[in-house]
Coordinates of C-alpha atoms in Angstrom, one line a residue:
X1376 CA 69.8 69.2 161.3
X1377 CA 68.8 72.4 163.0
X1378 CA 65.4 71.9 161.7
X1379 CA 65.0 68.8 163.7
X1380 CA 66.7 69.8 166.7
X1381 CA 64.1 72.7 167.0
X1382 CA 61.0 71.0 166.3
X1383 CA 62.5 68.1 168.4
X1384 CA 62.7 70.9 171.6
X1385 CA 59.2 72.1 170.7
X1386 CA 57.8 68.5 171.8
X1387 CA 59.8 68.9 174.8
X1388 CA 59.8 70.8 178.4
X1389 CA 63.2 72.2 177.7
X1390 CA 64.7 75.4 176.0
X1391 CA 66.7 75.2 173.2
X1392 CA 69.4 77.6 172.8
X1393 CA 71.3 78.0 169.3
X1394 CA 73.6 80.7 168.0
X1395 CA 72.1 82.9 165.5
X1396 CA 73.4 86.2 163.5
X1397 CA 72.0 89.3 165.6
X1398 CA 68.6 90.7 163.7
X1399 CA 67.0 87.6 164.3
X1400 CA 64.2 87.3 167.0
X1401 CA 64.8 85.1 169.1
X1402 CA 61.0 84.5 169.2
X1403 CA 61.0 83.9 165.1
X1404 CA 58.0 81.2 164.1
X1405 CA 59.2 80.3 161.0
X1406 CA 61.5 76.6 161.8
X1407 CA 63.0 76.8 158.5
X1408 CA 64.1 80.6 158.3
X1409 CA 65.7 79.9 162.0
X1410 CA 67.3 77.0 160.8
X1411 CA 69.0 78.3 157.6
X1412 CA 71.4 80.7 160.1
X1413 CA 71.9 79.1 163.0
X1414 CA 74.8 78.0 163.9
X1415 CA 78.4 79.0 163.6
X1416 CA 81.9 78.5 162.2
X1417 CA 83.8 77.9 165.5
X1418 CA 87.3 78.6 163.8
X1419 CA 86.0 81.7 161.9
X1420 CA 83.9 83.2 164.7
X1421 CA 85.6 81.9 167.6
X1422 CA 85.4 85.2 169.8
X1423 CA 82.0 85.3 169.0
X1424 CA 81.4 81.8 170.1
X1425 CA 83.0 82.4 173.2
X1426 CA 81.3 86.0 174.2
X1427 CA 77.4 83.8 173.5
X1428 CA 78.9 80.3 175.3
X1429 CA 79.8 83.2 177.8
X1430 CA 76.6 84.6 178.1
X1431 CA 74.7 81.5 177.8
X1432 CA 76.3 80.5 181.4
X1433 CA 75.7 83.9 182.9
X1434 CA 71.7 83.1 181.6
X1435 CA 70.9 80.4 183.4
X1436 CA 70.4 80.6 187.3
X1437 CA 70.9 76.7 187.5
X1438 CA 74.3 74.1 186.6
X1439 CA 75.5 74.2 182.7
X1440 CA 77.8 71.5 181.5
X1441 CA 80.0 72.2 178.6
X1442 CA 80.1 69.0 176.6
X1443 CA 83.3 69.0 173.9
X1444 CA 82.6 66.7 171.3
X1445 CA 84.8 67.1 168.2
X1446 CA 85.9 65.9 165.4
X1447 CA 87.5 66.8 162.1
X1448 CA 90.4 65.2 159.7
X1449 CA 93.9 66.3 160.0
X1450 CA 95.3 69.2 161.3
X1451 CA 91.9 70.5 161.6
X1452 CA 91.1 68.5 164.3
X1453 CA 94.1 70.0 166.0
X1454 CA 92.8 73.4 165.4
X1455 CA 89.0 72.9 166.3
X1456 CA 90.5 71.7 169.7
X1457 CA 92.1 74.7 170.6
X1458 CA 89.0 77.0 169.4
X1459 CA 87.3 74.8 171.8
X1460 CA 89.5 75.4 174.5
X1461 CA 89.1 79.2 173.7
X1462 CA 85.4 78.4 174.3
X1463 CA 85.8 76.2 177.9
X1464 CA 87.5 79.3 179.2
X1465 CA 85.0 82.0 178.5
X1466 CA 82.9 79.5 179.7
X1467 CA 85.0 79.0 183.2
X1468 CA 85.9 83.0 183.8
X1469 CA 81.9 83.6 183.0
X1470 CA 80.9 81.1 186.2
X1471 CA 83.4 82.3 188.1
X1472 CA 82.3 85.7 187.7
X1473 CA 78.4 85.0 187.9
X1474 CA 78.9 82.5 190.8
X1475 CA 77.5 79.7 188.4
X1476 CA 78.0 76.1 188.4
X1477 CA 80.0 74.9 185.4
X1478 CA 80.7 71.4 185.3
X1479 CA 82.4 69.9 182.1
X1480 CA 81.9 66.8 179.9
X1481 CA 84.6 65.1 177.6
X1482 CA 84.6 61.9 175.6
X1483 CA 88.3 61.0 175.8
X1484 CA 89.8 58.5 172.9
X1485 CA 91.7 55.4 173.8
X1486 CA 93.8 55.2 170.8
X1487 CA 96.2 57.2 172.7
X1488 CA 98.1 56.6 175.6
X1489 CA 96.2 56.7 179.2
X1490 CA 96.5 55.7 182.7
X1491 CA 94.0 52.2 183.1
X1492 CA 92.9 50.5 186.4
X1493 CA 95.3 48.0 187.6
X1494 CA 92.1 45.3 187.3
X1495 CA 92.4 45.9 183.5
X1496 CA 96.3 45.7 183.2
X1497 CA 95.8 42.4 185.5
X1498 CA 92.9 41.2 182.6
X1499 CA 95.1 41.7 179.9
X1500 CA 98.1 39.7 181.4
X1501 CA 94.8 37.0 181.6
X1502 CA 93.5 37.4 178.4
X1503 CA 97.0 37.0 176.3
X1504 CA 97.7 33.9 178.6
X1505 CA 94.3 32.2 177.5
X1506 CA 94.4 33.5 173.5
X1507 CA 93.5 31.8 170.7
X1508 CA 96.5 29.5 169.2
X1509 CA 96.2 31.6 166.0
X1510 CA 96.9 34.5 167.8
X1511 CA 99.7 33.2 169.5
X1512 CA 101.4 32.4 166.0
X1513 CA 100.8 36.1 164.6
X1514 CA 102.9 37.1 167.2
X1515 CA 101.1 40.7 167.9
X1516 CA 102.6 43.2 170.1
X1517 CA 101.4 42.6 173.6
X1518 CA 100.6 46.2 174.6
X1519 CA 100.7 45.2 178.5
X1520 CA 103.0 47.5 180.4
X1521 CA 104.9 47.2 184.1
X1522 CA 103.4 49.5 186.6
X1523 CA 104.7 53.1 186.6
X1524 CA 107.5 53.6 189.8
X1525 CA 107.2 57.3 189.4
X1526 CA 105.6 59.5 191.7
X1527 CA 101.9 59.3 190.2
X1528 CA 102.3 55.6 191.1
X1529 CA 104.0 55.3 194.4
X1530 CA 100.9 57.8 195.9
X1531 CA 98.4 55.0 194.6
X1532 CA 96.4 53.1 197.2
X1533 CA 97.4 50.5 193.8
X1534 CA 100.0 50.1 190.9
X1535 CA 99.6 52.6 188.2
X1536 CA 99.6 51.3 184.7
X1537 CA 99.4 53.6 181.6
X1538 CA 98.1 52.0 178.1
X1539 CA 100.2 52.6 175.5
X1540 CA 96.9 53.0 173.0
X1541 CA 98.8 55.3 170.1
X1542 CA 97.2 54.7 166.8
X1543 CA 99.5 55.3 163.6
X1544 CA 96.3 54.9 161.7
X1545 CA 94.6 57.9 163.6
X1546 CA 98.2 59.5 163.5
X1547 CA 99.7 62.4 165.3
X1548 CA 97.2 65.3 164.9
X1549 CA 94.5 62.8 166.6
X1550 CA 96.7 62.0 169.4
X1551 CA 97.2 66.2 170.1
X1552 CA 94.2 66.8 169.4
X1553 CA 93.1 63.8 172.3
X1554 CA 96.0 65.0 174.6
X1555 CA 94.8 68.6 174.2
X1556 CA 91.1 67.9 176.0
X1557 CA 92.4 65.2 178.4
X1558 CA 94.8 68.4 179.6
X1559 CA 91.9 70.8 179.9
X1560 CA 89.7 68.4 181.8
X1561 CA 92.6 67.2 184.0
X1562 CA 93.3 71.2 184.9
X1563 CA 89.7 71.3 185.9
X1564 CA 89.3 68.6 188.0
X1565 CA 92.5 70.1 190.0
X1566 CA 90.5 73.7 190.2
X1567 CA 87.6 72.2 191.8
X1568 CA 85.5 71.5 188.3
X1569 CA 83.1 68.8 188.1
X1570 CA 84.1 66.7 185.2
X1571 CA 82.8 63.9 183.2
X1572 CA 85.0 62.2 181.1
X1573 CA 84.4 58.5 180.8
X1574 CA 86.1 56.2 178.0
X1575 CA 84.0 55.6 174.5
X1576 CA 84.3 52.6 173.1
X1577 CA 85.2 51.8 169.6
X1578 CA 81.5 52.4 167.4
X1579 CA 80.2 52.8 163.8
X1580 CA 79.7 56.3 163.9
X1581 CA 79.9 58.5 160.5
X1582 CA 83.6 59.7 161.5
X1583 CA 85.0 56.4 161.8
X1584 CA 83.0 54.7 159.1
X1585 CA 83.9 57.3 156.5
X1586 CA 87.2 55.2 155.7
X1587 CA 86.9 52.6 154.3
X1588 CA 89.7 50.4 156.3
X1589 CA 88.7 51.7 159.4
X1590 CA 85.0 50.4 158.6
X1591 CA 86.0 47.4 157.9
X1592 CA 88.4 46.3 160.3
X1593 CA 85.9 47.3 162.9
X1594 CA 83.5 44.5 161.8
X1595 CA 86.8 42.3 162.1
X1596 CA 87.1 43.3 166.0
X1597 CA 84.9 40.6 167.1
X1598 CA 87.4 38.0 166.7
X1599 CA 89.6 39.5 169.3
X1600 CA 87.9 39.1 172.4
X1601 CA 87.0 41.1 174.9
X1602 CA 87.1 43.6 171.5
X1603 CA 83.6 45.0 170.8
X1604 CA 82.7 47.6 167.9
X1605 CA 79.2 49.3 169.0
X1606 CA 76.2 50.7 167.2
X1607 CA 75.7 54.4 167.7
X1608 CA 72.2 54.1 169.4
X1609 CA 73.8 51.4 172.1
X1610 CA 76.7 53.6 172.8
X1611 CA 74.8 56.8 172.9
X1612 CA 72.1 55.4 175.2
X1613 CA 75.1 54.3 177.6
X1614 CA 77.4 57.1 177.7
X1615 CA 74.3 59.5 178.2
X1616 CA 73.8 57.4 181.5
X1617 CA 77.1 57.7 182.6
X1618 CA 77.2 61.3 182.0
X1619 CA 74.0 61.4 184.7
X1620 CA 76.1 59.2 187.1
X1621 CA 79.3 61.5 186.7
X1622 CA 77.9 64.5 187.3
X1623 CA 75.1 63.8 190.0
X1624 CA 77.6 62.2 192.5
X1625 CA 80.8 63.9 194.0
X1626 CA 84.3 64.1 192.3
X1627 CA 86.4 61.7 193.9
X1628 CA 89.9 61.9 195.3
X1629 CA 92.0 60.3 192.7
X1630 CA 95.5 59.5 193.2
X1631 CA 96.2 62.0 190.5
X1632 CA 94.6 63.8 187.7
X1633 CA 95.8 60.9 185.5
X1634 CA 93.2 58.5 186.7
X1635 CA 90.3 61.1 185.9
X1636 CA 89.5 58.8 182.8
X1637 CA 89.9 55.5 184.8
X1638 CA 86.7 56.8 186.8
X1639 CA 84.4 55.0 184.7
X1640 CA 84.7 53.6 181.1
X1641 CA 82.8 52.5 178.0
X1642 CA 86.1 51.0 176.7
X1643 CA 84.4 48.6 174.6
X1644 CA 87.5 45.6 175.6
X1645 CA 89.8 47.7 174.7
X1646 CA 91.6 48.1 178.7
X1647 CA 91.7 44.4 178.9
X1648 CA 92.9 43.2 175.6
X1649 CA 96.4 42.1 175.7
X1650 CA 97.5 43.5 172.0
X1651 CA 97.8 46.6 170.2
X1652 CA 95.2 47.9 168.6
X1653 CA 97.8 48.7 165.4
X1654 CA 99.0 45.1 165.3
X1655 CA 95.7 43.5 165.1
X1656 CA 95.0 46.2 162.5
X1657 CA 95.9 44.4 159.6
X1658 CA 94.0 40.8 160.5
X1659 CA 91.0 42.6 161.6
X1660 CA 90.6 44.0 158.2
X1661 CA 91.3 40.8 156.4
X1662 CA 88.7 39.2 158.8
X1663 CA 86.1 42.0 158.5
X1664 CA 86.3 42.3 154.8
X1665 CA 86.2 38.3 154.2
X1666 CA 83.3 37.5 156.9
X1667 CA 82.4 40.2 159.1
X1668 CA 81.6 39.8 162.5
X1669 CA 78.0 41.1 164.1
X1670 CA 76.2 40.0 166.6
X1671 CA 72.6 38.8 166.0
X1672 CA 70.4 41.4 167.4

């Protein structure tokens, strides 16, 4: 993979940086002897991620964006979160002290709970009102929600509705681990941080396909409209544009830092589907596995 991202960047106007052990020059011909070390372990060389993320921000005279995209099983997932978080910091005290511009990019889950616009919550209400009849008799559990009355709500210019989204298939080290970035990125945003961190949709990337369930009922989502399971290159293409948009314009005022992720979103149907994502889980699968659902390219 290094291989190709290096000869990729050697077609290209831009400068590729990549972590390598020190000995190496940094002006090495040789692809494949380059390729063979780079990279790092960030839970076994964590400080040492952090000092070269560190200087990597103190390098360059224009904006750097620290994008956090993660993913491991289990508690691992949990634990590659916080080195990350070890990483955004160096990262933030290096601009600070350099007078750099950090800005920082997230791609939050929405199998997890998360504050929605009220257009979405109103959608839902919609959308379970005008449901298939076989719906209606599988009696799922509507996941629409009243409007919060607390105080992250009553400062709203309009209601606030949070998505109760939590996955038992994902289970509870996804949900920290989810919880954990939304936290970091939310602290930002209130430091003055530009921050980019639109909702991805549900797609049939390596980590999601790699179970065999989950694979499956994703080619059943079709059958629960607005649902929508995306190819990679689609979603890729999309997100990459909404990372230009998020961080060429201004942060807004939000009503809190809760509605960070209501900003923009990818969400795939998910915001304005009336059920639960875990009690369709079961029918999707059946439905995937018996005729799956694409759409004809």
């Amino acid at each position: 993979r290094w291989a190709e991202l290096i000869e990729f960047a050697q077609t290209t106007a831009g400068t590729l940086l990549l972590p390598v052990p020190s000995g190496v020059a940094s002006d090495c011909p040789d692809v494949a002897a380059v390729a063979a070390v780079a990279g790092a372990d960030i839970l076994a060389e964590t400080p040492a991620l952090a000092a070269w993320v560190a200087g990597v921000v103190r390098f360059f005279a224009g904006p750097v964006t620290l994008g956090t995209y993660l993913y491991a099983d289990g508690e691992a997932n949990v634990r590659i979160t916080a080195a990350a978080d070890v990483l955004t910091q160096a990262a933030m005290r290096a601009a600070a002290a350099s007078r750099r511009e950090l800005s920082l990019a997230y791609l939050p889950s929405q199998t997890v709970a998360h504050v929605i616009p009220a257009a979405a919550a109103e959608a839902q209400r919609a959308n379970a009102a005008k449901a298939p009849w076989w719906q209606s008799m599988m009696r799922y559990r509507l996941a629409i929600r009243p409007p919060l009355s607390g105080a992250a709500g009553s400062a709203a210019a309009e209601p606030t509705y949070v998505h109760d989204a939590y996955s038992m298939t994902q289970g509870p080290n996804y949900a920290l681990a989810q919880h954990m970035r939304q936290w970091r990125a939310m602290l930002a945003y209130t430091e003055g941080y530009a921050v980019s961190a639109p909702m991805a949709p549900a797609a049939r990337t390596a980590s999601m396909l790699h179970v065999h369930t989950v694979a499956t009922a994703l080619d059943g989502f079709g059958y629960f409209r607005p649902l929508e399971a995306f190819e990679p290159d689609c979603v890729r293409a999309c997100l990459a544009a909404l990372l230009a948009v998020e961080l060429s314009t201004p942060m807004p005022a939000l009503p809190s830092p809760f509605h960070l992720f209501t900003r923009h979103g990818f969400h795939g149907g998910f915001w304005r589907f009336p059920y639960s994502s875990d009690s369709i889980g079961s029918s999707a699968y059946v439905l995937g596995m018996v005729r799956p659902w694409r759409k004809e390219a």
